[in-house]
Amino acid sequence: MSYIIGVDCGTSGTKTVLFDENGAVIASETIEYPMYQPKNGYAEQDPADWSNAMINTIKAVMSQSGVKKEDVKGIGISGQMHGLVMLDKDNRVLRNSIIWCDQRTAAEVEEMNRTVGREKLVKITANPALTGWTAAKILWVKNNEPQIFEKCRHILLPKDYLRFILTGEYATEVSDASGMQLLDVPNRCWSEEILNAFGIDRSWLGKVYESCEVTGTLTKEMAETLGLCESTVVVGGAGDNAAAAVGMGVVEDGKAFTTIGTSGVVFAHTSGISIDNGGRVHTCCAAVPGAWHVMGVTQGAGLSLKWFRDNFCAAEKESAKLMGVDEYYLMDKQAEQVPVGSDRLLYLPYLMGERTPHLDPDARGVFFGLSAIHTRRDMLRAVMEGVAYSLRDCVEVFREMDIKICDMMACGGGGTSPLWRSMLADLYNCDVKTASSKEGPALGAAILAGVGAGLYGSVPEACGAIVRTDKVQSPNAANVAEYEKYYQLYREIYPALKESFGKLAKI
């Protein structure tokens, strides 16, 4: 039996999972670490924390499993995207990494648009200039910490710094590099035009690989430290969402997944590149060679339900403790008693502004149609339906881009809710499924390692052998028609309030 390792470098911690070649979990270990916020809107982490967590979790799973080192054939790394790691000529980290959720770069985004132009940025990098992405962070260091910028000789993403620790290679792969705004996404290579415009030396960036390609093997020192063989291959790996897609088998046209976490994500695979000129959704290279993915994001998905729980569901919280069940389970049961449409009550989940499709930081949450007949239970269901409508908005943008979806996976905390999955099935009008494995990005990274190590011939072949479906929720024809009426009305509310949202923000 051969084995593969998936390392997932997240924001709260790094999780390493040892799988056998069939995708069964043999051992798993997670180590957490802090995030630093030196100023309001700043978010940083120490790359040494990631490195230590990776090394110690790999050592732990090898120790727990008793698997022979010769049987471990490859390592794949998934990671939080967009983070900036800067090394000097001696490979020393120059400063804490500025990570994905940092928002200090508004001035640099304006600079990017002035220097290159919004249309050209979208054409080359497939996305408009964004505060959270890597290019703006590099420019921030250049503008605000010139002494550090002058010492910089290597720029890496979080997971690619871990690759360097393992192999000594400066490398990245297309899915994660797509989130830097330095990659020519249609052609899957660094953009000389963008690099020249921003004054970034091409030699600072690693070689770009496909996600399942071998980028190197373990150094002698690292092999001894980890208890693995020097011949163990390390593949390109993938950014977190791209790796999660592989872990759920979303690797062919027509397949997609919906995540309901704090925010909501709808992610679809496409074999042909498609770019939304309005920048409402992100287009990136997929972890499948020669393919791409599109991703829509709604800001207040699970956040909306958590907000409602924290402010209006004290009774469910108390009952859940006494019954030994999750409070969200009881909230589901309450919402199930309300008919489709929540007795003509609609909710806009814009508690934190909105990205897809409105790109409006001033948008705010709304209950529309509230009357004296409505109860707390009606409002609860309306919140869940409103989140589902916002996720349908993402799918509608995909349809405009000629990306069709016929197979949808669900994940994240909200994906465990049968009621929410039924809402999505009715609004998407297709089956909504869950995967048997809950390992997501770690499994996806390991699958990529399995392909790179030669255990499988391709990413789709590996997914076909490893990924299994757990639950399937099919659409209800009567509900599909009823939801469509409410969804079309939902789409009218934001345009009617857009100007008023702007005025409210200025008061």
Short mmCIF file of N, CA, C and O in Angstrom, two decimals, residues 81 173-179 183 185-186 188 208-213 236-239 241-246 250-253 255 257 267-273 282-294 448 459-460:
data_model
loop_
_atom_site.label_atom_id
_atom_site.label_comp_id
_atom_site.label_asym_id
_atom_site.label_seq_id
_atom_site.Cartn_x
_atom_site.Cartn_y
_atom_site.Cartn_z
N MET A 81 -4.68 31.70 0.57
CA MET A 81 -4.17 32.40 -0.61
C MET A 81 -3.79 33.85 -0.28
O MET A 81 -4.11 34.37 0.78
N GLU A 173 2.42 27.36 -8.02
CA GLU A 173 1.60 26.69 -9.04
C GLU A 173 0.45 27.60 -9.41
O GLU A 173 0.19 28.60 -8.74
N VAL A 174 -0.22 27.25 -10.50
CA VAL A 174 -1.10 28.21 -11.17
C VAL A 174 -2.31 28.65 -10.35
O VAL A 174 -2.72 29.81 -10.44
N SER A 175 -2.89 27.76 -9.53
CA SER A 175 -4.13 28.15 -8.84
C SER A 175 -3.86 29.24 -7.80
O SER A 175 -4.60 30.23 -7.72
N ASP A 176 -2.81 29.06 -7.00
CA ASP A 176 -2.47 30.03 -5.96
C ASP A 176 -1.88 31.30 -6.59
O ASP A 176 -2.19 32.42 -6.16
N ALA A 177 -1.03 31.13 -7.60
CA ALA A 177 -0.43 32.29 -8.26
C ALA A 177 -1.48 33.18 -8.93
O ALA A 177 -1.28 34.39 -9.07
N SER A 178 -2.63 32.59 -9.30
CA SER A 178 -3.72 33.39 -9.89
C SER A 178 -4.21 34.46 -8.94
O SER A 178 -4.77 35.47 -9.38
N GLY A 179 -4.05 34.24 -7.63
CA GLY A 179 -4.52 35.19 -6.63
C GLY A 179 -3.51 36.25 -6.26
O GLY A 179 -3.71 36.98 -5.29
N LEU A 183 -0.01 37.14 -12.34
CA LEU A 183 -0.03 36.06 -13.31
C LEU A 183 -0.91 36.42 -14.50
O LEU A 183 -1.98 37.01 -14.34
N VAL A 185 -3.34 35.02 -16.31
CA VAL A 185 -4.20 33.87 -16.01
C VAL A 185 -4.61 33.11 -17.27
O VAL A 185 -4.59 31.87 -17.28
N PRO A 186 -4.96 33.78 -18.39
CA PRO A 186 -5.30 33.01 -19.59
C PRO A 186 -4.15 32.16 -20.10
O PRO A 186 -4.37 31.06 -20.61
N ARG A 188 -1.35 31.28 -18.13
CA ARG A 188 -0.78 30.49 -17.04
C ARG A 188 0.73 30.71 -16.88
O ARG A 188 1.51 29.78 -16.70
N VAL A 208 6.60 28.65 -12.18
CA VAL A 208 5.17 28.31 -12.10
C VAL A 208 4.94 26.90 -12.65
O VAL A 208 5.31 26.60 -13.79
N TYR A 209 4.32 26.05 -11.84
CA TYR A 209 4.00 24.68 -12.23
C TYR A 209 2.48 24.49 -12.30
O TYR A 209 1.71 25.31 -11.78
N GLU A 210 2.04 23.40 -12.91
CA GLU A 210 0.67 22.95 -12.73
C GLU A 210 0.57 22.30 -11.35
O GLU A 210 1.57 21.86 -10.77
N SER A 211 -0.63 22.22 -10.82
CA SER A 211 -0.82 21.83 -9.43
C SER A 211 -0.38 20.40 -9.11
O SER A 211 0.02 20.10 -7.98
N CYS A 212 -0.46 19.49 -10.09
CA CYS A 212 -0.10 18.10 -9.84
C CYS A 212 1.32 17.78 -10.30
O CYS A 212 1.76 16.63 -10.19
N GLU A 213 2.06 18.77 -10.78
CA GLU A 213 3.43 18.53 -11.21
C GLU A 213 4.37 18.46 -10.01
O GLU A 213 4.17 19.13 -8.99
N GLY A 236 2.97 20.63 -6.81
CA GLY A 236 2.58 22.04 -6.77
C GLY A 236 1.58 22.35 -5.69
O GLY A 236 1.67 23.35 -5.00
N GLY A 237 0.59 21.46 -5.50
CA GLY A 237 -0.46 21.74 -4.53
C GLY A 237 -1.45 22.74 -5.08
O GLY A 237 -1.56 22.93 -6.29
N ALA A 238 -2.15 23.46 -4.20
CA ALA A 238 -3.17 24.39 -4.67
C ALA A 238 -3.58 25.35 -3.58
O ALA A 238 -3.41 25.08 -2.39
N GLY A 239 -4.16 26.48 -4.00
CA GLY A 239 -4.81 27.38 -3.06
C GLY A 239 -5.97 26.66 -2.39
O GLY A 239 -6.47 25.64 -2.89
N ASN A 241 -9.28 26.98 -1.89
CA ASN A 241 -10.53 26.64 -2.57
C ASN A 241 -10.30 25.69 -3.73
O ASN A 241 -11.11 24.78 -3.98
N ALA A 242 -9.21 25.87 -4.47
CA ALA A 242 -8.89 24.97 -5.58
C ALA A 242 -8.61 23.57 -5.07
O ALA A 242 -9.00 22.57 -5.68
N ALA A 243 -7.93 23.47 -3.92
CA ALA A 243 -7.66 22.16 -3.32
C ALA A 243 -8.96 21.52 -2.81
O ALA A 243 -9.18 20.31 -2.98
N ALA A 244 -9.83 22.34 -2.21
CA ALA A 244 -11.12 21.82 -1.75
C ALA A 244 -11.93 21.27 -2.91
O ALA A 244 -12.61 20.24 -2.78
N ALA A 245 -11.85 21.94 -4.07
CA ALA A 245 -12.57 21.47 -5.25
C ALA A 245 -12.10 20.07 -5.64
O ALA A 245 -12.91 19.18 -5.94
N VAL A 246 -10.79 19.86 -5.63
CA VAL A 246 -10.26 18.53 -5.95
C VAL A 246 -10.73 17.52 -4.91
O VAL A 246 -11.14 16.40 -5.24
N VAL A 250 -14.70 18.24 -7.81
CA VAL A 250 -15.17 19.29 -8.73
C VAL A 250 -14.03 19.58 -9.71
O VAL A 250 -13.29 20.56 -9.58
N VAL A 251 -13.86 18.68 -10.68
CA VAL A 251 -12.71 18.73 -11.59
C VAL A 251 -13.12 18.56 -13.05
O VAL A 251 -12.28 18.35 -13.91
N GLU A 252 -14.42 18.68 -13.33
CA GLU A 252 -14.92 18.54 -14.70
C GLU A 252 -16.01 19.57 -14.94
O GLU A 252 -16.65 20.05 -14.00
N ASP A 253 -16.27 19.88 -16.22
CA ASP A 253 -17.31 20.85 -16.57
C ASP A 253 -18.66 20.40 -16.02
O ASP A 253 -18.98 19.21 -16.00
N LYS A 255 -19.52 20.71 -12.93
CA LYS A 255 -19.44 20.47 -11.50
C LYS A 255 -19.08 21.75 -10.75
O LYS A 255 -18.33 22.58 -11.25
N PHE A 257 -19.20 23.64 -6.39
CA PHE A 257 -19.51 23.46 -4.97
C PHE A 257 -19.92 24.79 -4.36
O PHE A 257 -19.54 25.87 -4.82
N PHE A 267 -18.28 27.97 -6.37
CA PHE A 267 -17.06 27.69 -7.13
C PHE A 267 -17.40 26.71 -8.24
O PHE A 267 -17.96 25.65 -7.97
N ALA A 268 -17.08 27.04 -9.48
CA ALA A 268 -17.40 26.17 -10.61
C ALA A 268 -16.18 25.92 -11.47
O ALA A 268 -15.37 26.82 -11.71
N HIS A 269 -16.05 24.69 -11.95
CA HIS A 269 -14.95 24.29 -12.84
C HIS A 269 -15.33 24.62 -14.28
O HIS A 269 -16.49 24.48 -14.68
N THR A 270 -14.34 25.02 -15.09
CA THR A 270 -14.58 25.23 -16.51
C THR A 270 -13.33 24.91 -17.31
O THR A 270 -12.22 25.31 -16.92
N SER A 271 -13.50 24.16 -18.40
CA SER A 271 -12.35 23.79 -19.22
C SER A 271 -11.93 24.91 -20.16
O SER A 271 -10.84 24.88 -20.74
N GLY A 272 -12.81 25.91 -20.32
CA GLY A 272 -12.45 27.08 -21.13
C GLY A 272 -12.47 28.32 -20.26
O GLY A 272 -13.34 28.48 -19.41
N ILE A 273 -11.50 29.21 -20.47
CA ILE A 273 -11.44 30.40 -19.61
C ILE A 273 -12.61 31.33 -19.89
O ILE A 273 -13.01 31.55 -21.04
N HIS A 282 -14.44 35.97 -9.38
CA HIS A 282 -13.02 35.76 -9.63
C HIS A 282 -12.84 34.62 -10.61
O HIS A 282 -13.53 33.60 -10.52
N THR A 283 -11.90 34.77 -11.53
CA THR A 283 -11.48 33.67 -12.40
C THR A 283 -10.03 33.35 -12.10
O THR A 283 -9.19 34.26 -12.06
N CYS A 284 -9.73 32.09 -11.86
CA CYS A 284 -8.37 31.64 -11.56
C CYS A 284 -8.09 30.35 -12.30
O CYS A 284 -9.01 29.66 -12.75
N CYS A 285 -6.81 30.01 -12.42
CA CYS A 285 -6.44 28.71 -12.97
C CYS A 285 -6.87 27.62 -11.99
O CYS A 285 -6.71 27.77 -10.78
N ALA A 286 -7.39 26.53 -12.53
CA ALA A 286 -7.80 25.41 -11.69
C ALA A 286 -6.61 24.54 -11.34
O ALA A 286 -5.54 24.63 -11.95
N ALA A 287 -6.80 23.65 -10.37
CA ALA A 287 -5.76 22.69 -10.02
C ALA A 287 -5.69 21.55 -11.02
O ALA A 287 -4.83 20.69 -10.91
N VAL A 288 -6.59 21.55 -11.99
CA VAL A 288 -6.56 20.59 -13.10
C VAL A 288 -5.81 21.24 -14.26
O VAL A 288 -6.18 22.34 -14.69
N PRO A 289 -4.75 20.62 -14.77
CA PRO A 289 -3.99 21.23 -15.86
C PRO A 289 -4.87 21.65 -17.04
O PRO A 289 -5.76 20.90 -17.46
N GLY A 290 -4.65 22.87 -17.53
CA GLY A 290 -5.37 23.37 -18.69
C GLY A 290 -6.80 23.78 -18.43
O GLY A 290 -7.56 24.01 -19.38
N ALA A 291 -7.20 23.90 -17.15
CA ALA A 291 -8.58 24.29 -16.83
C ALA A 291 -8.57 25.48 -15.88
O ALA A 291 -7.53 25.87 -15.35
N TRP A 292 -9.75 26.08 -15.69
CA TRP A 292 -9.89 27.26 -14.84
C TRP A 292 -11.06 27.06 -13.89
O TRP A 292 -11.81 26.08 -14.01
N HIS A 293 -11.21 27.96 -12.94
CA HIS A 293 -12.42 27.97 -12.13
C HIS A 293 -12.89 29.40 -11.94
O HIS A 293 -12.10 30.34 -12.03
N VAL A 294 -14.19 29.54 -11.70
CA VAL A 294 -14.77 30.84 -11.37
C VAL A 294 -15.36 30.73 -9.98
O VAL A 294 -15.84 29.67 -9.56
N LEU A 448 -3.55 15.49 -5.41
CA LEU A 448 -2.57 16.07 -6.35
C LEU A 448 -1.21 15.39 -6.18
O LEU A 448 -0.50 15.13 -7.16
N VAL A 459 -5.80 14.05 -12.58
CA VAL A 459 -6.60 14.51 -11.44
C VAL A 459 -8.03 13.97 -11.52
O VAL A 459 -8.54 13.44 -10.53
N PRO A 460 -8.71 14.07 -12.67
CA PRO A 460 -10.06 13.48 -12.73
C PRO A 460 -10.07 11.98 -12.45
O PRO A 460 -10.99 11.48 -11.79
#
